mmCIF file of C-alpha atoms in Angstrom:
data_model
loop_
_atom_site.group_PDB
_atom_site.id
_atom_site.type_symbol
_atom_site.label_atom_id
_atom_site.label_comp_id
_atom_site.label_asym_id
_atom_site.label_seq_id
_atom_site.Cartn_x
_atom_site.Cartn_y
_atom_site.Cartn_z
ATOM 1 C CA MET A 1 7.890 13.450 -3.470
ATOM 2 C CA GLU A 2 5.272 16.267 -3.173
ATOM 3 C CA ARG A 3 1.861 15.689 -4.917
ATOM 4 C CA GLU A 4 -0.725 18.407 -5.770
ATOM 5 C CA CYS A 5 -3.700 18.863 -7.916
ATOM 6 C CA LEU A 6 -3.379 21.188 -10.614
ATOM 7 C CA THR A 7 -5.841 23.081 -12.883
ATOM 8 C CA LEU A 8 -5.468 23.891 -16.455
ATOM 9 C CA HIS A 9 -4.445 27.440 -15.427
ATOM 10 C CA ASP A 10 -1.627 25.896 -13.325
ATOM 11 C CA VAL A 11 0.636 24.436 -15.785
ATOM 12 C CA THR A 12 1.262 24.739 -19.547
ATOM 13 C CA VAL A 13 1.133 21.512 -21.221
ATOM 14 C CA LYS A 14 1.700 20.414 -24.890
ATOM 15 C CA HIS A 15 -1.563 20.720 -26.367
ATOM 16 C CA THR A 16 -1.666 17.585 -28.593
ATOM 17 C CA PHE A 17 -3.814 14.365 -29.151
ATOM 18 C CA LEU A 18 -2.045 13.022 -26.295
ATOM 19 C CA TYR A 19 -3.397 15.845 -23.818
ATOM 20 C CA THR A 20 -6.792 15.459 -25.383
ATOM 21 C CA LEU A 21 -7.036 11.827 -23.987
ATOM 22 C CA VAL A 22 -5.826 12.777 -20.468
ATOM 23 C CA LEU A 23 -8.629 15.193 -20.415
ATOM 24 C CA LEU A 24 -11.428 12.633 -21.279
ATOM 25 C CA ILE A 25 -11.384 12.428 -17.356
ATOM 26 C CA THR A 26 -12.144 15.060 -14.770
ATOM 27 C CA LEU A 27 -9.246 16.749 -13.041
ATOM 28 C CA SER A 28 -10.531 16.014 -9.489
ATOM 29 C CA ALA A 29 -9.088 15.765 -6.206
ATOM 30 C CA CYS A 30 -6.004 13.679 -5.438
ATOM 31 C CA SER A 31 -6.257 10.478 -3.797
ATOM 32 C CA SER A 32 -3.632 8.426 -1.683
ATOM 33 C CA GLY A 33 -2.809 4.721 -1.474
ATOM 34 C CA GLU A 34 -0.441 2.362 -3.044
ATOM 35 C CA GLY A 35 -0.411 1.320 -6.946
ATOM 36 C CA ILE A 36 2.189 2.437 -9.411
ATOM 37 C CA ARG A 37 5.578 3.485 -7.985
ATOM 38 C CA ILE A 38 8.363 5.242 -9.730
ATOM 39 C CA GLU A 39 11.813 5.743 -8.332
ATOM 40 C CA GLY A 40 14.700 7.533 -10.091
ATOM 41 C CA LYS A 41 17.966 9.314 -9.878
ATOM 42 C CA PHE A 42 19.359 12.011 -12.206
ATOM 43 C CA LYS A 43 22.750 13.061 -12.738
ATOM 44 C CA SER A 44 23.553 16.875 -13.181
ATOM 45 C CA LEU A 45 20.557 17.865 -11.291
ATOM 46 C CA LYS A 46 20.421 18.575 -7.518
ATOM 47 C CA GLN A 47 16.993 20.167 -6.999
ATOM 48 C CA GLY A 48 13.998 20.694 -9.261
ATOM 49 C CA GLN A 49 10.508 19.374 -10.194
ATOM 50 C CA PHE A 50 8.644 18.033 -13.010
ATOM 51 C CA TYR A 51 5.176 16.709 -13.754
ATOM 52 C CA ALA A 52 3.326 13.357 -14.159
ATOM 53 C CA TYR A 53 0.020 12.610 -15.681
ATOM 54 C CA SER A 54 -1.732 9.493 -17.263
ATOM 55 C CA TYR A 55 -4.658 8.499 -19.484
ATOM 56 C CA SER A 56 -6.173 6.430 -16.827
ATOM 57 C CA PRO A 57 -9.448 7.562 -14.958
ATOM 58 C CA GLU A 58 -7.850 6.511 -11.751
ATOM 59 C CA TRP A 59 -4.901 8.987 -12.466
ATOM 60 C CA ASN A 60 -7.308 12.024 -11.748
ATOM 61 C CA SER A 61 -4.366 14.765 -11.257
ATOM 62 C CA PHE A 62 -1.206 16.135 -12.492
ATOM 63 C CA ASP A 63 1.273 15.235 -9.847
ATOM 64 C CA THR A 64 4.242 17.426 -9.236
ATOM 65 C CA ILE A 65 7.479 15.367 -8.615
ATOM 66 C CA ALA A 66 10.232 17.035 -6.416
ATOM 67 C CA VAL A 67 13.736 16.099 -7.089
ATOM 68 C CA LYS A 68 16.376 16.469 -4.157
ATOM 69 C CA ASP A 69 19.765 15.608 -4.258
ATOM 70 C CA GLY A 70 18.996 14.200 -7.762
ATOM 71 C CA VAL A 71 16.534 11.500 -6.279
ATOM 72 C CA PHE A 72 12.916 11.590 -6.970
ATOM 73 C CA THR A 73 9.927 8.938 -6.118
ATOM 74 C CA LEU A 74 6.170 8.856 -7.147
ATOM 75 C CA THR A 75 3.685 6.705 -5.980
ATOM 76 C CA HIS A 76 0.096 6.798 -7.461
ATOM 77 C CA PRO A 77 -2.866 4.702 -6.641
ATOM 78 C CA ALA A 78 -3.833 2.461 -9.663
ATOM 79 C CA SER A 79 -5.531 -1.130 -10.334
ATOM 80 C CA ASP A 80 -4.661 -1.226 -13.958
ATOM 81 C CA THR A 81 -1.603 -0.945 -16.268
ATOM 82 C CA THR A 82 -1.585 2.440 -17.917
ATOM 83 C CA ILE A 83 0.694 4.892 -19.669
ATOM 84 C CA VAL A 84 2.345 7.481 -17.556
ATOM 85 C CA ILE A 85 3.807 10.510 -19.075
ATOM 86 C CA LEU A 86 6.741 12.482 -17.309
ATOM 87 C CA GLN A 87 6.913 16.044 -18.605
ATOM 88 C CA TYR A 88 10.092 18.239 -17.812
ATOM 89 C CA PRO A 89 10.282 22.107 -17.406
ATOM 90 C CA ASN A 90 11.837 22.172 -20.931
ATOM 91 C CA PHE A 91 8.558 20.369 -22.184
ATOM 92 C CA MET A 92 10.363 17.161 -23.166
ATOM 93 C CA GLU A 93 8.556 13.969 -22.089
ATOM 94 C CA THR A 94 9.344 10.538 -21.223
ATOM 95 C CA MET A 95 6.432 7.881 -21.569
ATOM 96 C CA ILE A 96 6.733 4.698 -19.383
ATOM 97 C CA VAL A 97 4.316 1.972 -18.654
ATOM 98 C CA GLY A 98 3.034 2.160 -15.226
ATOM 99 C CA ILE A 99 2.011 -1.489 -13.674
ATOM 100 C CA PRO A 100 0.507 -1.689 -10.193
ATOM 101 C CA GLY A 101 2.641 -3.499 -7.855
ATOM 102 C CA LYS A 102 5.915 -2.869 -9.669
ATOM 103 C CA THR A 103 8.538 -0.191 -9.010
ATOM 104 C CA ILE A 104 9.924 1.407 -12.222
ATOM 105 C CA LYS A 105 13.296 2.697 -12.110
ATOM 106 C CA ILE A 106 14.575 5.608 -14.112
ATOM 107 C CA THR A 107 18.266 6.648 -14.162
ATOM 108 C CA GLY A 108 20.222 8.928 -16.436
ATOM 109 C CA ASP A 109 21.824 12.322 -17.061
ATOM 110 C CA ALA A 110 19.307 15.104 -16.776
ATOM 111 C CA ARG A 111 21.380 16.915 -19.535
ATOM 112 C CA ASP A 112 20.305 14.197 -21.979
ATOM 113 C CA LEU A 113 16.842 13.105 -21.149
ATOM 114 C CA SER A 114 16.596 11.116 -24.441
ATOM 115 C CA ARG A 115 18.894 8.498 -23.018
ATOM 116 C CA LEU A 116 17.242 7.521 -19.713
ATOM 117 C CA ASN A 117 17.639 3.861 -18.511
ATOM 118 C CA ILE A 118 14.197 2.451 -17.691
ATOM 119 C CA SER A 119 13.698 -0.838 -15.898
ATOM 120 C CA GLY A 120 11.509 -2.727 -13.510
ATOM 121 C CA SER A 121 9.312 -4.420 -15.956
ATOM 122 C CA ASP A 122 9.610 -6.310 -19.382
ATOM 123 C CA GLU A 123 7.482 -3.536 -21.076
ATOM 124 C CA ASN A 124 9.738 -0.762 -19.829
ATOM 125 C CA GLU A 125 12.868 -2.559 -20.593
ATOM 126 C CA LEU A 126 11.672 -2.965 -24.036
ATOM 127 C CA LEU A 127 11.019 0.588 -24.226
ATOM 128 C CA SER A 128 14.579 1.360 -22.912
ATOM 129 C CA ASP A 129 16.121 -0.794 -25.447
ATOM 130 C CA PHE A 130 14.005 0.807 -28.300
ATOM 131 C CA GLN A 131 15.376 4.298 -27.051
ATOM 132 C CA LYS A 132 18.894 3.142 -27.143
ATOM 133 C CA ASP A 133 18.463 1.726 -30.709
ATOM 134 C CA ILE A 134 17.258 4.946 -32.132
ATOM 135 C CA TYR A 135 19.556 7.207 -30.371
ATOM 136 C CA LYS A 136 21.073 9.877 -32.813
ATOM 137 C CA LYS A 137 19.043 8.466 -35.776
ATOM 138 C CA SER A 138 17.077 10.609 -38.155
ATOM 139 C CA LEU A 139 13.458 11.076 -37.855
ATOM 140 C CA SER A 140 12.711 9.072 -40.733
ATOM 141 C CA GLU A 141 14.799 6.111 -39.419
ATOM 142 C CA LYS A 142 13.103 6.427 -36.016
ATOM 143 C CA VAL A 143 9.721 6.180 -37.666
ATOM 144 C CA LYS A 144 10.820 3.147 -39.592
ATOM 145 C CA LYS A 145 12.230 1.561 -36.132
ATOM 146 C CA ALA A 146 8.840 2.285 -34.622
ATOM 147 C CA GLU A 147 7.004 0.657 -37.322
ATOM 148 C CA GLU A 148 8.990 -2.502 -36.824
ATOM 149 C CA PHE A 149 8.686 -2.435 -33.142
ATOM 150 C CA ILE A 150 4.893 -2.359 -33.256
ATOM 151 C CA LYS A 151 4.721 -5.105 -35.846
ATOM 152 C CA THR A 152 6.983 -7.201 -33.519
ATOM 153 C CA HIS A 153 5.234 -6.430 -30.138
ATOM 154 C CA PRO A 154 1.582 -5.522 -31.261
ATOM 155 C CA GLU A 155 0.266 -6.822 -27.727
ATOM 156 C CA SER A 156 2.477 -4.665 -25.709
ATOM 157 C CA TYR A 157 1.945 -1.396 -23.953
ATOM 158 C CA ALA A 158 5.318 -0.590 -25.047
ATOM 159 C CA SER A 159 4.106 -0.349 -28.659
ATOM 160 C CA LEU A 160 1.233 1.809 -27.558
ATOM 161 C CA VAL A 161 3.994 4.360 -26.109
ATOM 162 C CA VAL A 162 5.796 4.196 -29.468
ATOM 163 C CA PHE A 163 2.594 4.534 -31.368
ATOM 164 C CA HIS A 164 1.735 7.660 -29.545
ATOM 165 C CA LYS A 165 5.188 9.329 -29.883
ATOM 166 C CA TYR A 166 5.916 8.679 -33.656
ATOM 167 C CA PHE A 167 2.311 8.498 -35.208
ATOM 168 C CA LEU A 168 -0.053 10.523 -32.925
ATOM 169 C CA ASP A 169 1.993 12.996 -31.255
ATOM 170 C CA THR A 170 2.972 14.631 -34.440
ATOM 171 C CA GLU A 171 2.004 17.884 -36.133
ATOM 172 C CA LYS A 172 1.030 16.204 -39.353
ATOM 173 C CA LEU A 173 -0.923 12.807 -39.257
ATOM 174 C CA ASN A 174 -0.477 9.847 -41.567
ATOM 175 C CA LEU A 175 -3.893 8.728 -41.215
ATOM 176 C CA GLY A 176 -3.375 5.408 -43.217
ATOM 177 C CA LYS A 177 -0.373 4.441 -40.946
ATOM 178 C CA ILE A 178 -2.394 5.366 -37.790
ATOM 179 C CA GLU A 179 -5.289 3.041 -39.013
ATOM 180 C CA LYS A 180 -2.704 0.348 -39.866
ATOM 181 C CA TYR A 181 -1.025 0.080 -36.620
ATOM 182 C CA LEU A 182 -4.096 0.820 -34.438
ATOM 183 C CA ASN A 183 -6.038 -2.043 -35.982
ATOM 184 C CA LEU A 184 -2.972 -4.314 -35.544
ATOM 185 C CA MET A 185 -2.824 -3.477 -31.850
ATOM 186 C CA LEU A 186 -6.667 -3.705 -31.562
ATOM 187 C CA LYS A 187 -6.384 -7.202 -33.001
ATOM 188 C CA HIS A 188 -3.982 -8.377 -30.287
ATOM 189 C CA ALA A 189 -5.737 -6.496 -27.384
ATOM 190 C CA PRO A 190 -9.074 -5.853 -28.315
ATOM 191 C CA THR A 191 -10.446 -5.079 -25.046
ATOM 192 C CA ARG A 192 -7.720 -2.604 -24.084
ATOM 193 C CA THR A 193 -9.494 0.477 -22.970
ATOM 194 C CA HIS A 194 -6.817 3.024 -24.260
ATOM 195 C CA LEU A 195 -6.959 1.476 -27.666
ATOM 196 C CA LEU A 196 -10.775 1.675 -27.962
ATOM 197 C CA ALA A 197 -10.560 5.369 -26.904
ATOM 198 C CA LEU A 198 -8.031 6.109 -29.484
ATOM 199 C CA ASN A 199 -10.121 4.342 -31.992
ATOM 200 C CA ALA A 200 -13.136 6.687 -31.312
ATOM 201 C CA LYS A 201 -10.981 9.778 -31.454
ATOM 202 C CA MET A 202 -9.539 8.749 -34.752
ATOM 203 C CA ASN A 203 -12.916 8.073 -36.227
ATOM 204 C CA ALA A 204 -14.036 11.469 -35.277
ATOM 205 C CA LEU A 205 -11.017 13.035 -36.768
ATOM 206 C CA VAL A 206 -11.487 11.097 -40.104
ATOM 207 C CA ASN A 207 -15.150 12.244 -40.181
ATOM 208 C CA CYS A 208 -13.935 15.790 -39.978
ATOM 209 C CA SER A 209 -11.086 15.732 -42.418
ATOM 210 C CA VAL A 210 -10.656 17.709 -45.729
ATOM 211 C CA GLY A 211 -13.272 16.834 -48.106
ATOM 212 C CA LYS A 212 -15.726 15.788 -45.449
ATOM 213 C CA LYS A 213 -18.900 17.943 -44.485
ATOM 214 C CA LEU A 214 -19.182 20.128 -41.756
ATOM 215 C CA PRO A 215 -20.221 18.025 -38.690
ATOM 216 C CA THR A 216 -23.542 18.201 -36.934
ATOM 217 C CA PHE A 217 -23.405 20.214 -33.865
ATOM 218 C CA LYS A 218 -25.341 22.556 -31.673
ATOM 219 C CA ALA A 219 -23.966 25.205 -29.428
ATOM 220 C CA THR A 220 -25.094 28.322 -27.399
ATOM 221 C CA THR A 221 -22.708 31.339 -27.734
ATOM 222 C CA LEU A 222 -21.547 33.725 -25.015
ATOM 223 C CA GLN A 223 -24.198 36.069 -26.308
ATOM 224 C CA ASN A 224 -26.855 33.349 -25.359
ATOM 225 C CA GLU A 225 -27.474 32.592 -29.032
ATOM 226 C CA ASN A 226 -28.372 29.068 -30.096
ATOM 227 C CA ILE A 227 -26.559 27.934 -33.053
ATOM 228 C CA SER A 228 -25.892 24.855 -35.104
ATOM 229 C CA ASN A 229 -24.330 23.784 -38.142
ATOM 230 C CA ASN A 230 -27.244 24.819 -40.056
ATOM 231 C CA THR A 231 -26.391 28.390 -38.866
ATOM 232 C CA PHE A 232 -23.677 28.313 -41.503
ATOM 233 C CA LYS A 233 -25.342 26.703 -44.368
ATOM 234 C CA GLY A 234 -24.521 28.276 -47.788
ATOM 235 C CA LYS A 235 -21.677 30.462 -46.175
ATOM 236 C CA TRP A 236 -17.917 30.311 -46.012
ATOM 237 C CA THR A 237 -17.093 29.557 -42.389
ATOM 238 C CA LEU A 238 -13.858 29.607 -40.334
ATOM 239 C CA VAL A 239 -13.780 27.496 -37.383
ATOM 240 C CA CYS A 240 -11.132 28.549 -34.670
ATOM 241 C CA LEU A 241 -10.780 26.333 -31.476
ATOM 242 C CA TRP A 242 -8.531 28.192 -29.122
ATOM 243 C CA SER A 243 -7.704 28.810 -25.467
ATOM 244 C CA SER A 244 -5.772 31.306 -23.225
ATOM 245 C CA TRP A 245 -3.400 28.474 -21.981
ATOM 246 C CA GLY A 246 -0.514 30.193 -23.855
ATOM 247 C CA SER A 247 0.204 33.041 -26.326
ATOM 248 C CA ASN A 248 0.254 30.538 -29.118
ATOM 249 C CA THR A 249 -3.177 29.036 -28.446
ATOM 250 C CA SER A 250 -5.090 32.286 -28.821
ATOM 251 C CA ARG A 251 -2.874 34.408 -31.214
ATOM 252 C CA PRO A 252 -4.076 32.668 -34.515
ATOM 253 C CA LEU A 253 -7.635 33.727 -33.412
ATOM 254 C CA ALA A 254 -6.605 37.386 -33.188
ATOM 255 C CA ILE A 255 -4.895 37.178 -36.744
ATOM 256 C CA ALA A 256 -7.818 35.536 -38.394
ATOM 257 C CA SER A 257 -10.268 38.081 -36.850
ATOM 258 C CA LYS A 258 -8.089 41.008 -37.832
ATOM 259 C CA GLU A 259 -7.535 39.785 -41.309
ATOM 260 C CA ILE A 260 -11.211 39.036 -42.185
ATOM 261 C CA ARG A 261 -12.083 42.748 -40.968
ATOM 262 C CA LYS A 262 -9.378 44.370 -43.061
ATOM 263 C CA GLN A 263 -10.060 42.457 -46.213
ATOM 264 C CA HIS A 264 -13.791 42.498 -45.559
ATOM 265 C CA TYR A 265 -14.004 38.825 -46.397
ATOM 266 C CA ASP A 266 -17.610 37.482 -46.667
ATOM 267 C CA VAL A 267 -16.950 34.594 -44.221
ATOM 268 C CA GLU A 268 -18.630 33.632 -41.007
ATOM 269 C CA ALA A 269 -16.487 32.968 -37.884
ATOM 270 C CA LEU A 270 -17.142 30.279 -35.308
ATOM 271 C CA ASN A 271 -14.830 30.585 -32.351
ATOM 272 C CA ILE A 272 -14.843 27.940 -29.867
ATOM 273 C CA CYS A 273 -12.791 28.598 -26.597
ATOM 274 C CA LEU A 274 -11.715 25.448 -24.562
ATOM 275 C CA ASN A 275 -11.104 27.525 -21.359
ATOM 276 C CA THR A 276 -12.907 26.426 -18.232
ATOM 277 C CA ASP A 277 -14.171 29.816 -17.541
ATOM 278 C CA THR A 278 -15.970 32.492 -19.479
ATOM 279 C CA VAL A 279 -14.462 35.159 -17.702
ATOM 280 C CA SER A 280 -10.795 34.641 -19.234
ATOM 281 C CA ALA A 281 -12.381 33.897 -22.610
ATOM 282 C CA LEU A 282 -14.433 37.083 -22.643
ATOM 283 C CA SER A 283 -11.317 39.203 -21.583
ATOM 284 C CA ILE A 284 -9.283 37.935 -24.784
ATOM 285 C CA ILE A 285 -12.362 38.415 -27.045
ATOM 286 C CA LYS A 286 -12.725 41.895 -25.951
ATOM 287 C CA ARG A 287 -8.928 42.522 -25.999
ATOM 288 C CA ASP A 288 -8.452 41.297 -29.370
ATOM 289 C CA SER A 289 -11.828 42.472 -30.814
ATOM 290 C CA ILE A 290 -12.738 38.937 -31.871
ATOM 291 C CA ASP A 291 -15.860 39.036 -34.225
ATOM 292 C CA GLY A 292 -18.167 36.119 -35.056
ATOM 293 C CA TYR A 293 -20.017 33.413 -32.907
ATOM 294 C CA ASN A 294 -17.992 33.041 -29.724
ATOM 295 C CA VAL A 295 -18.615 29.848 -27.652
ATOM 296 C CA CYS A 296 -17.247 28.710 -24.476
ATOM 297 C CA ASP A 297 -19.078 25.862 -22.819
ATOM 298 C CA GLN A 298 -16.425 25.536 -20.018
ATOM 299 C CA LYS A 299 -16.014 21.748 -20.547
ATOM 300 C CA ALA A 300 -12.582 22.187 -22.226
ATOM 301 C CA TRP A 301 -11.520 18.961 -23.946
ATOM 302 C CA ASP A 302 -14.691 17.302 -22.784
ATOM 303 C CA SER A 303 -16.795 19.704 -25.038
ATOM 304 C CA PRO A 304 -18.990 17.881 -27.602
ATOM 305 C CA LEU A 305 -17.601 20.332 -30.026
ATOM 306 C CA VAL A 306 -14.011 19.257 -29.493
ATOM 307 C CA LYS A 307 -15.271 15.566 -30.389
ATOM 308 C CA ALA A 308 -17.359 16.774 -33.189
ATOM 309 C CA PHE A 309 -14.444 18.406 -35.062
ATOM 310 C CA GLY A 310 -12.118 15.821 -34.251
ATOM 311 C CA ILE A 311 -9.601 18.057 -32.502
ATOM 312 C CA ARG A 312 -6.386 16.830 -31.016
ATOM 313 C CA MET A 313 -4.509 20.233 -30.364
ATOM 314 C CA VAL A 314 -5.260 23.847 -30.006
ATOM 315 C CA PRO A 315 -5.187 26.339 -31.717
ATOM 316 C CA ALA A 316 -6.961 24.407 -34.570
ATOM 317 C CA ILE A 317 -8.348 26.362 -37.493
ATOM 318 C CA ILE A 318 -10.810 24.856 -40.128
ATOM 319 C CA LEU A 319 -12.098 26.488 -43.196
ATOM 320 C CA VAL A 320 -15.396 25.358 -44.537
ATOM 321 C CA ASN A 321 -16.919 26.296 -48.158
ATOM 322 C CA LYS A 322 -20.392 27.318 -49.165
ATOM 323 C CA LYS A 323 -21.426 23.872 -49.702
ATOM 324 C CA GLY A 324 -20.466 22.966 -46.212
ATOM 325 C CA ILE A 325 -17.376 20.937 -47.359
ATOM 326 C CA ILE A 326 -14.167 21.289 -45.256
ATOM 327 C CA VAL A 327 -11.334 22.526 -47.759
ATOM 328 C CA GLU A 328 -8.508 23.172 -45.162
ATOM 329 C CA ARG A 329 -8.002 22.109 -41.360
ATOM 330 C CA ASP A 330 -5.257 22.565 -38.879
ATOM 331 C CA ILE A 331 -4.147 25.700 -40.871
ATOM 332 C CA LYS A 332 -0.877 26.992 -39.242
ATOM 333 C CA GLU A 333 -0.483 30.302 -37.819
ATOM 334 C CA GLU A 334 1.920 31.529 -40.677
ATOM 335 C CA ASP A 335 -0.607 30.453 -43.260
ATOM 336 C CA ILE A 336 -3.812 31.878 -42.065
ATOM 337 C CA ILE A 337 -3.436 35.155 -44.117
ATOM 338 C CA SER A 338 -2.430 33.271 -47.272
ATOM 339 C CA THR A 339 -5.108 30.689 -46.861
ATOM 340 C CA LEU A 340 -8.012 33.153 -46.370
ATOM 341 C CA LYS A 341 -6.726 35.131 -49.550
ATOM 342 C CA GLU A 342 -6.597 32.036 -51.624
ATOM 343 C CA TYR A 343 -10.059 31.065 -51.106
ATOM 344 C CA LEU A 344 -11.980 34.296 -50.106
ATOM 345 C CA LYS A 345 -10.383 36.974 -52.350
#
């Protein structure tokens, strides 16, 4: 097993609420020692590699796991139970519960990563049984099974894994169900750090949902201009949070900026880049002729602006009316032009 520390520019990850929580910690130097251990063997795969990361502040790196003759191992120092996410080259993910002092074993066919056998602890065996139970079921059936699972095991880390997969790591959030099951798990594990962090994130998202006011914030643009929510008072405002981590995370910004110029829309643009350096941000701003207030505080997911706007993925596009009320959020790339036309024409 090879371990190396990767920066945001070294790997492409799915930019979801899941990843937001990972980056509440600092991606710093790798450490060594005993703790969580994972052993596995894949059929139909002789050599390859995939990644492992976690929510825990102790897990301060993206680990690269090498597969040789189908076999792989990972040992990561940890003193507390946490969720470990294994991400494969095809961007499929397996979530397991990492428990210090226990060896989690994973076996299965690399051609069907949805049917892995996970053992080594009661929590992971629960997860493995759940995956077998929902295999080949429709999405709606899987969600129902997920609800039943959380109700039956609200104190379990396994339920936290299921909660992430079927209620948080989705394109469209059901805030009612998220609140219901998050509160249920908090009732049975009120001091669990991960649940408390989730609760804080969800409160921020609710406070910046459609119908709510533009949040209070302060920032300094790349042109060294100080701005705040008051800068946009009495104006239509399009807020776009973006990055250069992939073509799809910056393309919506270019589409919106071009359409605003083309149609001469009377709207201010607040463009917030999550890159960890301003050079790459400025390069894209220049390349795509991005107008408006451009901000890049180099703090990525730790940025106060990310927290203020309740962002769980990038790109994230929010439209605010002249009264300072959010009328649309999480606008899809294919809906940018029609949404601007609907409100601003």
